[in-house]
mmCIF file of C-alpha atoms in Angstrom:
data_model
loop_
_atom_site.group_PDB
_atom_site.id
_atom_site.type_symbol
_atom_site.label_atom_id
_atom_site.label_comp_id
_atom_site.label_asym_id
_atom_site.label_seq_id
_atom_site.Cartn_x
_atom_site.Cartn_y
_atom_site.Cartn_z
ATOM 1 C CA MET A 1 0.439 0.127 -0.080
ATOM 2 C CA SER A 2 1.585 2.915 -0.985
ATOM 3 C CA GLN A 3 2.178 5.950 2.124
ATOM 4 C CA ARG A 4 0.823 9.478 1.867
ATOM 5 C CA VAL A 5 3.550 11.818 2.641
ATOM 6 C CA VAL A 6 2.299 15.126 3.778
ATOM 7 C CA ASN A 7 5.414 17.038 4.854
ATOM 8 C CA SER A 8 8.667 15.347 2.834
ATOM 9 C CA ARG A 9 10.633 16.902 4.618
ATOM 10 C CA ILE A 10 11.348 17.450 8.771
ATOM 11 C CA ASN A 11 13.567 19.344 10.656
ATOM 12 C CA ILE A 12 14.563 17.208 13.495
ATOM 13 C CA PRO A 13 16.581 19.348 16.720
ATOM 14 C CA ILE A 14 20.110 18.207 17.048
ATOM 15 C CA ASP A 15 19.391 18.555 20.819
ATOM 16 C CA LEU A 16 17.275 15.464 20.704
ATOM 17 C CA ILE A 17 19.788 13.418 19.382
ATOM 18 C CA PRO A 18 21.668 12.472 22.678
ATOM 19 C CA THR A 19 18.762 11.289 24.486
ATOM 20 C CA VAL A 20 18.312 8.948 21.369
ATOM 21 C CA THR A 21 20.949 5.610 22.579
ATOM 22 C CA THR A 22 19.698 2.350 22.385
ATOM 23 C CA ILE A 23 17.731 0.615 19.231
ATOM 24 C CA LYS A 24 14.111 0.847 20.980
ATOM 25 C CA GLU A 25 14.804 5.118 21.255
ATOM 26 C CA VAL A 26 15.783 5.391 17.307
ATOM 27 C CA ASN A 27 12.872 3.404 16.550
ATOM 28 C CA ARG A 28 10.474 5.346 19.026
ATOM 29 C CA LEU A 29 12.179 8.730 17.310
ATOM 30 C CA LYS A 30 11.819 6.989 13.654
ATOM 31 C CA VAL A 31 8.223 6.812 14.337
ATOM 32 C CA PHE A 32 7.304 10.225 15.627
ATOM 33 C CA VAL A 33 9.328 11.396 12.908
ATOM 34 C CA ALA A 34 7.254 9.391 10.229
ATOM 35 C CA ALA A 35 3.900 10.426 12.101
ATOM 36 C CA LYS A 36 5.038 14.087 11.309
ATOM 37 C CA MET A 37 5.611 13.273 7.989
ATOM 38 C CA VAL A 38 2.671 11.504 7.132
ATOM 39 C CA SER A 39 0.385 13.596 8.843
ATOM 40 C CA PRO A 40 -1.211 17.383 9.555
ATOM 41 C CA GLY A 41 -0.039 16.295 13.416
ATOM 42 C CA PHE A 42 -2.582 14.324 14.236
ATOM 43 C CA ILE A 43 -4.230 10.655 12.738
ATOM 44 C CA SER A 44 -7.425 10.247 13.766
ATOM 45 C CA ASP A 45 -8.403 6.738 12.040
ATOM 46 C CA ALA A 46 -6.470 3.533 11.723
ATOM 47 C CA GLN A 47 -5.648 4.968 7.926
ATOM 48 C CA GLY A 48 -3.061 7.104 9.299
ATOM 49 C CA ILE A 49 -1.371 4.239 11.467
ATOM 50 C CA GLN A 50 -0.876 2.225 8.502
ATOM 51 C CA ASN A 51 0.625 5.163 6.469
ATOM 52 C CA ILE A 52 3.202 5.131 9.057
ATOM 53 C CA CYS A 53 3.327 1.436 8.919
ATOM 54 C CA SER A 54 3.581 1.587 5.355
ATOM 55 C CA LEU A 55 6.340 4.679 5.532
ATOM 56 C CA LEU A 56 8.599 2.778 8.042
ATOM 57 C CA LYS A 57 7.855 -0.952 6.488
ATOM 58 C CA PHE A 58 6.837 -1.493 10.491
ATOM 59 C CA SER A 59 4.342 -4.181 11.675
ATOM 60 C CA HIS A 60 1.254 -2.527 13.059
ATOM 61 C CA ARG A 61 1.953 -4.105 16.385
ATOM 62 C CA THR A 62 5.685 -2.436 15.998
ATOM 63 C CA VAL A 63 4.244 1.138 15.615
ATOM 64 C CA MET A 64 1.753 0.643 18.040
ATOM 65 C CA THR A 65 4.159 -0.119 20.604
ATOM 66 C CA HIS A 66 6.540 2.877 20.131
ATOM 67 C CA MET A 67 3.187 5.253 19.947
ATOM 68 C CA ALA A 68 2.311 4.053 23.506
ATOM 69 C CA ASP A 69 5.733 4.503 24.622
ATOM 70 C CA LEU A 70 5.510 8.106 22.925
ATOM 71 C CA VAL A 71 2.130 8.939 24.287
ATOM 72 C CA ARG A 72 3.696 7.431 28.041
ATOM 73 C CA ILE A 73 6.673 9.973 27.584
ATOM 74 C CA GLY A 74 4.274 12.851 26.492
ATOM 75 C CA TRP A 75 5.954 13.681 22.890
ATOM 76 C CA VAL A 76 2.033 12.605 21.512
ATOM 77 C CA GLY A 77 -1.515 13.149 22.819
ATOM 78 C CA HIS A 78 -3.930 10.332 22.848
ATOM 79 C CA SER A 79 -7.985 11.041 23.814
ATOM 80 C CA PRO A 80 -8.975 8.070 25.692
ATOM 81 C CA GLY A 81 -11.947 6.318 23.952
ATOM 82 C CA THR A 82 -10.609 7.265 20.576
ATOM 83 C CA THR A 83 -8.325 6.596 18.150
ATOM 84 C CA THR A 84 -6.978 9.856 18.173
ATOM 85 C CA TYR A 85 -3.780 10.833 18.631
ATOM 86 C CA TYR A 86 -1.628 14.431 18.558
ATOM 87 C CA PHE A 87 1.810 15.146 17.782
ATOM 88 C CA ARG A 88 3.626 17.488 19.864
ATOM 89 C CA SER A 89 5.036 20.300 17.958
ATOM 90 C CA TRP A 90 9.072 21.544 18.094
ATOM 91 C CA ALA A 91 7.579 24.418 20.047
ATOM 92 C CA TRP A 92 6.372 21.841 23.101
ATOM 93 C CA PHE A 93 9.849 20.491 23.263
ATOM 94 C CA TYR A 94 11.610 24.075 23.646
ATOM 95 C CA GLU A 95 8.811 24.979 26.198
ATOM 96 C CA LYS A 96 9.812 21.673 27.952
ATOM 97 C CA GLY A 97 13.000 22.353 27.868
ATOM 98 C CA MET A 98 14.419 19.674 25.872
ATOM 99 C CA ILE A 99 15.573 21.846 23.064
ATOM 100 C CA TYR A 100 18.132 24.614 23.972
ATOM 101 C CA ASN A 101 20.080 25.794 20.569
ATOM 102 C CA ARG A 102 18.538 26.419 17.351
ATOM 103 C CA ASP A 103 20.350 23.865 15.347
ATOM 104 C CA ALA A 104 17.854 20.942 13.346
ATOM 105 C CA ALA A 105 19.161 18.951 10.664
ATOM 106 C CA THR A 106 16.846 18.283 7.468
ATOM 107 C CA ALA A 107 15.517 14.820 6.961
ATOM 108 C CA ASP A 108 13.486 13.639 3.983
ATOM 109 C CA VAL A 109 12.114 10.405 3.883
ATOM 110 C CA ARG A 110 15.051 8.322 2.416
ATOM 111 C CA ALA A 111 16.613 9.578 5.890
ATOM 112 C CA LEU A 112 14.262 6.733 7.368
ATOM 113 C CA ASN A 113 16.098 4.003 5.300
ATOM 114 C CA HIS A 114 19.338 4.667 7.355
ATOM 115 C CA PHE A 115 17.686 6.752 10.532
ATOM 116 C CA GLN A 116 21.047 5.965 13.205
ATOM 117 C CA SER A 117 23.473 6.763 10.624
ATOM 118 C CA PHE A 118 21.414 9.981 9.677
ATOM 119 C CA LEU A 119 21.440 11.066 13.265
ATOM 120 C CA LEU A 120 25.540 9.928 13.961
ATOM 121 C CA SER A 121 25.819 12.823 10.372
ATOM 122 C CA ALA A 122 23.930 15.502 11.936
ATOM 123 C CA LYS A 123 25.685 15.849 15.037
ATOM 124 C CA LEU A 124 29.039 15.383 13.202
ATOM 125 C CA ALA A 125 27.967 18.149 10.848
ATOM 126 C CA LEU A 126 26.986 20.215 13.577
ATOM 127 C CA ARG A 127 30.174 19.992 15.383
ATOM 128 C CA ILE A 128 32.365 20.672 12.225
ATOM 129 C CA ARG A 129 30.291 23.636 11.960
ATOM 130 C CA LYS A 130 30.729 24.775 15.173
ATOM 131 C CA GLN A 131 34.496 24.171 14.866
ATOM 132 C CA GLU A 132 35.039 25.827 11.746
ATOM 133 C CA LEU A 133 33.288 29.021 13.458
ATOM 134 C CA PHE A 134 35.467 28.729 16.547
ATOM 135 C CA GLU A 135 38.378 28.579 14.293
ATOM 136 C CA ARG A 136 36.994 31.164 11.953
ATOM 137 C CA LEU A 137 36.770 33.663 15.271
ATOM 138 C CA ASN A 138 40.182 32.946 16.365
ATOM 139 C CA ARG A 139 42.087 32.401 13.532
ATOM 140 C CA ASP A 140 44.141 35.711 13.255
ATOM 141 C CA LYS A 141 43.800 38.787 15.491
ATOM 142 C CA SER A 142 45.766 40.994 13.686
ATOM 143 C CA LEU A 143 42.997 40.939 10.386
ATOM 144 C CA PRO A 144 40.661 43.387 10.730
ATOM 145 C CA ARG A 145 36.769 42.812 11.554
ATOM 146 C CA LYS A 146 35.606 43.391 7.722
ATOM 147 C CA THR A 147 37.749 40.424 7.000
ATOM 148 C CA VAL A 148 36.356 38.824 9.842
ATOM 149 C CA GLY A 149 32.875 39.421 9.215
ATOM 150 C CA VAL A 150 31.630 39.901 12.217
ATOM 151 C CA LYS A 151 31.570 42.907 14.716
ATOM 152 C CA SER A 152 32.511 41.672 17.940
ATOM 153 C CA ARG A 153 34.068 38.089 19.189
ATOM 154 C CA LYS A 154 32.115 38.582 21.906
ATOM 155 C CA SER A 155 28.978 39.406 21.155
ATOM 156 C CA ALA A 156 28.999 37.134 17.862
ATOM 157 C CA ILE A 157 29.703 34.155 19.468
ATOM 158 C CA THR A 158 26.660 34.995 22.355
ATOM 159 C CA LYS A 159 24.398 35.251 19.634
ATOM 160 C CA ARG A 160 25.321 31.702 17.844
ATOM 161 C CA GLY A 161 25.509 30.358 21.570
ATOM 162 C CA ILE A 162 28.469 28.524 21.213
ATOM 163 C CA ALA A 163 30.832 30.619 23.522
ATOM 164 C CA SER A 164 31.985 28.047 25.631
ATOM 165 C CA GLN A 165 34.943 26.111 24.586
ATOM 166 C CA ASP A 166 34.044 22.931 26.674
ATOM 167 C CA GLN A 167 31.111 22.828 23.539
ATOM 168 C CA LEU A 168 33.460 22.830 21.383
ATOM 169 C CA ASP A 169 36.197 20.295 22.401
ATOM 170 C CA THR A 170 39.016 21.704 20.033
ATOM 171 C CA PRO A 171 42.018 23.560 20.318
ATOM 172 C CA ARG A 172 42.047 27.175 20.426
ATOM 173 C CA SER A 173 43.620 28.634 17.280
ATOM 174 C CA ASN A 174 45.693 31.680 17.868
ATOM 175 C CA SER A 175 46.628 31.925 14.515
ATOM 176 C CA GLY A 176 46.396 30.482 11.279
ATOM 177 C CA LYS A 177 49.610 29.022 11.544
ATOM 178 C CA ASN A 178 48.294 26.649 14.239
ATOM 179 C CA LYS A 179 45.072 26.263 12.239
ATOM 180 C CA LEU A 180 44.034 22.457 11.821
ATOM 181 C CA PRO A 181 44.504 21.662 8.494
ATOM 182 C CA TYR A 182 41.534 19.514 8.281
ATOM 183 C CA HIS A 183 38.380 17.690 10.411
ATOM 184 C CA GLY A 184 38.983 14.350 11.723
ATOM 185 C CA LEU A 185 37.391 12.484 14.314
ATOM 186 C CA SER A 186 37.970 8.801 15.368
ATOM 187 C CA ILE A 187 36.179 6.341 15.559
ATOM 188 C CA GLN A 188 36.328 6.144 19.607
ATOM 189 C CA ALA A 189 35.181 9.795 19.555
ATOM 190 C CA MET A 190 31.880 9.035 17.215
ATOM 191 C CA ALA A 191 31.603 6.232 19.504
ATOM 192 C CA GLN A 192 31.238 8.639 22.604
ATOM 193 C CA MET A 193 28.917 11.333 20.551
ATOM 194 C CA LEU A 194 25.960 8.551 20.474
ATOM 195 C CA ASN A 195 26.932 6.212 23.089
ATOM 196 C CA LEU A 196 27.844 3.088 20.889
ATOM 197 C CA SER A 197 30.473 0.425 20.751
ATOM 198 C CA PRO A 198 33.503 1.386 18.059
ATOM 199 C CA ALA A 199 32.377 -1.641 16.404
ATOM 200 C CA ARG A 200 29.074 -0.084 15.494
ATOM 201 C CA ALA A 201 30.142 3.483 15.471
ATOM 202 C CA CYS A 202 32.393 2.533 12.340
ATOM 203 C CA ALA A 203 29.437 0.206 10.405
ATOM 204 C CA LEU A 204 27.147 3.697 10.648
ATOM 205 C CA LYS A 205 30.263 5.421 9.751
ATOM 206 C CA LYS A 206 30.322 3.116 6.364
ATOM 207 C CA GLU A 207 26.575 3.079 6.297
ATOM 208 C CA ALA A 208 26.312 7.353 6.163
ATOM 209 C CA VAL A 209 29.368 7.594 3.219
ATOM 210 C CA ALA A 210 27.195 4.891 1.485
ATOM 211 C CA ALA A 211 23.977 7.087 1.893
ATOM 212 C CA GLY A 212 25.940 10.070 1.162
ATOM 213 C CA TYR A 213 25.767 12.323 4.007
ATOM 214 C CA PHE A 214 28.976 12.814 4.373
ATOM 215 C CA ARG A 215 32.181 12.735 2.284
ATOM 216 C CA THR A 216 35.896 11.065 4.107
ATOM 217 C CA ASN A 217 39.221 11.497 2.775
ATOM 218 C CA LYS A 218 42.192 9.693 3.753
ATOM 219 C CA LYS A 219 44.812 11.544 5.206
ATOM 220 C CA TYR A 220 48.415 10.985 6.038
ATOM 221 C CA ASN A 221 51.602 12.708 7.818
ATOM 222 C CA ILE A 222 54.641 11.722 5.205
ATOM 223 C CA ILE A 223 57.189 11.333 7.835
ATOM 224 C CA SER A 224 60.033 9.981 4.860
ATOM 225 C CA SER A 225 60.665 9.626 1.764
ATOM 226 C CA HIS A 226 62.835 7.191 -0.045
ATOM 227 C CA PRO A 227 63.866 6.375 -3.663
ATOM 228 C CA THR A 228 64.221 3.109 -3.073
ATOM 229 C CA PRO A 229 62.491 0.425 -0.312
ATOM 230 C CA ILE A 230 63.913 -0.052 2.816
ATOM 231 C CA PRO A 231 63.811 -3.718 4.608
ATOM 232 C CA ASN A 232 62.076 -3.443 7.683
ATOM 233 C CA LEU A 233 61.404 0.246 7.878
ATOM 234 C CA ARG A 234 58.621 0.412 9.588
ATOM 235 C CA ASN A 235 59.258 -2.153 11.992
ATOM 236 C CA LEU A 236 62.665 0.475 12.821
ATOM 237 C CA TYR A 237 60.893 3.383 12.895
ATOM 238 C CA LEU A 238 58.367 2.091 15.492
ATOM 239 C CA LYS A 239 61.184 0.583 17.371
ATOM 240 C CA ALA A 240 62.881 4.220 17.289
ATOM 241 C CA PHE A 241 59.421 5.401 18.298
ATOM 242 C CA PRO A 242 56.991 3.201 20.001
ATOM 243 C CA ASP A 243 54.334 5.177 21.000
ATOM 244 C CA LYS A 244 53.810 6.120 17.072
ATOM 245 C CA LYS A 245 50.517 3.983 16.068
ATOM 246 C CA ASN A 246 49.089 4.053 12.412
ATOM 247 C CA ILE A 247 52.344 3.943 10.376
ATOM 248 C CA ARG A 248 52.282 2.592 7.201
ATOM 249 C CA VAL A 249 54.894 2.626 4.266
ATOM 250 C CA MET A 250 53.370 2.933 0.943
ATOM 251 C CA ARG A 251 54.367 4.204 -2.883
ATOM 252 C CA ASP A 252 53.983 7.548 -4.250
ATOM 253 C CA TYR A 253 52.686 7.980 -7.551
ATOM 254 C CA SER A 254 52.285 11.307 -7.562
ATOM 255 C CA SER A 255 55.443 12.658 -8.582
ATOM 256 C CA THR A 256 57.640 11.602 -12.137
ATOM 257 C CA GLU A 257 59.599 8.928 -10.022
ATOM 258 C CA PRO A 258 57.950 7.006 -7.575
ATOM 259 C CA SER A 259 59.161 6.934 -4.478
ATOM 260 C CA ILE A 260 58.517 4.831 -0.713
ATOM 261 C CA LEU A 261 56.940 6.605 1.911
ATOM 262 C CA LEU A 262 56.538 6.445 5.343
ATOM 263 C CA VAL A 263 53.718 8.224 6.076
ATOM 264 C CA GLU A 264 51.540 8.072 9.958
ATOM 265 C CA GLN A 265 48.070 7.914 9.002
ATOM 266 C CA LEU A 266 45.182 10.281 10.698
ATOM 267 C CA HIS A 267 42.211 10.184 11.045
ATOM 268 C CA ASP A 268 39.630 10.512 7.874
ATOM 269 C CA GLU A 269 38.557 14.094 6.989
ATOM 270 C CA ILE A 270 34.969 14.433 7.745
ATOM 271 C CA ILE A 271 33.137 16.410 4.680
ATOM 272 C CA PRO A 272 29.653 17.197 5.470
ATOM 273 C CA VAL A 273 27.073 16.747 3.245
ATOM 274 C CA ILE A 274 23.670 16.791 5.522
ATOM 275 C CA PRO A 275 21.910 20.233 5.409
ATOM 276 C CA LEU A 276 21.699 22.003 9.109
ATOM 277 C CA LYS A 277 18.899 24.667 9.252
ATOM 278 C CA SER A 278 18.579 27.360 12.394
ATOM 279 C CA VAL A 279 14.947 27.299 13.290
ATOM 280 C CA LYS A 280 13.956 29.962 15.365
ATOM 281 C CA TYR A 281 11.931 27.824 18.275
ATOM 282 C CA PHE A 282 11.332 30.352 20.610
ATOM 283 C CA LYS A 283 9.423 32.088 17.750
ATOM 284 C CA LEU A 284 7.413 28.765 16.958
ATOM 285 C CA TYR A 285 6.548 28.115 20.968
ATOM 286 C CA GLN A 286 5.396 32.231 20.934
ATOM 287 C CA LYS A 287 3.063 31.286 17.978
ATOM 288 C CA SER A 288 1.435 28.682 19.985
ATOM 289 C CA VAL A 289 1.198 30.386 23.077
ATOM 290 C CA LEU A 290 -1.036 33.075 21.440
ATOM 291 C CA ARG A 291 -3.255 30.015 19.704
ATOM 292 C CA THR A 292 -4.154 28.161 22.878
ATOM 293 C CA ILE A 293 -5.100 31.711 24.650
ATOM 294 C CA SER A 294 -8.822 30.382 24.985
ATOM 295 C CA PRO A 295 -10.756 33.574 26.546
ATOM 296 C CA PHE A 296 -9.442 35.552 23.465
ATOM 297 C CA THR A 297 -10.465 36.251 19.872
ATOM 298 C CA PHE A 298 -7.613 37.621 17.990
ATOM 299 C CA ARG A 299 -7.378 39.702 15.160
ATOM 300 C CA ARG A 300 -3.955 40.206 13.932
ATOM 301 C CA ASN A 301 -3.389 43.459 12.233
ATOM 302 C CA PHE A 302 0.694 43.736 11.772
ATOM 303 C CA ARG A 303 1.709 47.813 10.960
ATOM 304 C CA MET A 304 4.594 47.934 9.699
ATOM 305 C CA SER A 305 5.825 50.614 10.821
ATOM 306 C CA SER A 306 5.365 50.016 15.031
ATOM 307 C CA LYS A 307 4.971 46.403 14.728
ATOM 308 C CA VAL A 308 2.172 46.256 17.221
ATOM 309 C CA LEU A 309 0.094 43.195 17.484
ATOM 310 C CA MET A 310 -3.331 44.213 17.874
ATOM 311 C CA PHE A 311 -5.905 42.031 19.811
ATOM 312 C CA GLU A 312 -9.660 42.047 19.758
ATOM 313 C CA VAL A 313 -11.499 40.743 23.287
ATOM 314 C CA GLY A 314 -14.160 38.212 21.944
#
């Protein structure tokens, strides 16, 4: 049965991703996102549940199990004795203090097929974007402010909400010479981001690359170059520097005469492709409050000059 999709794209707040650690929680969030895609905010009949089942290829029992969990934690409202379910807006999550930042990842229907790798990609994309912004604001204090692109480093960071060094977890770059040449992350760090095992994080990384959520480039630090092969070159180096890891010997075909390179393999460069969006949840919350005030009927008369919102008592 073909499913009916009302919203083909959903902005998922990245603040919700750290709360999703187990497979059950991943599938529960997937059901919630799919419900928002196939409904205008509520479903009132069995066809709505069937649309979710068709979109996720889940059984009716599985969807209803996750729906009961969503009702229990308050993400979904349910009218007793009916089949009507109401799906909370992101403004509700903001009101409950579950969303603090504006950052959201745009998910389409295809993302539901690789949902956990999509969540990992969203976390990586946000981390790299914050790291790039932090480096841009701290690259070289001698540059003119117009070149840097901000009026005040302090006010710019405060407005964007990423002033904390602990949030970024990146080394401070005081000059262009100290700037990180690329953005890479180890498998162990990826595993900690979603509280996964390194093996599972490695599998999700490969799945995300195959799905096109981000690209990776191999990175090496050249230690030495030799015109001819040297027996036991790698073992000799590791004996002299036992603390070094990921040492490899490889051929260099980039030059006119191929040579032997002793290199240290670094973390893969991560190039995010997944779209991120800044959503103003506070304004959405204000609008939801205006809609829920029952003693008043509102006549919205916006004056462009004063921007005053007029109310009329009903």
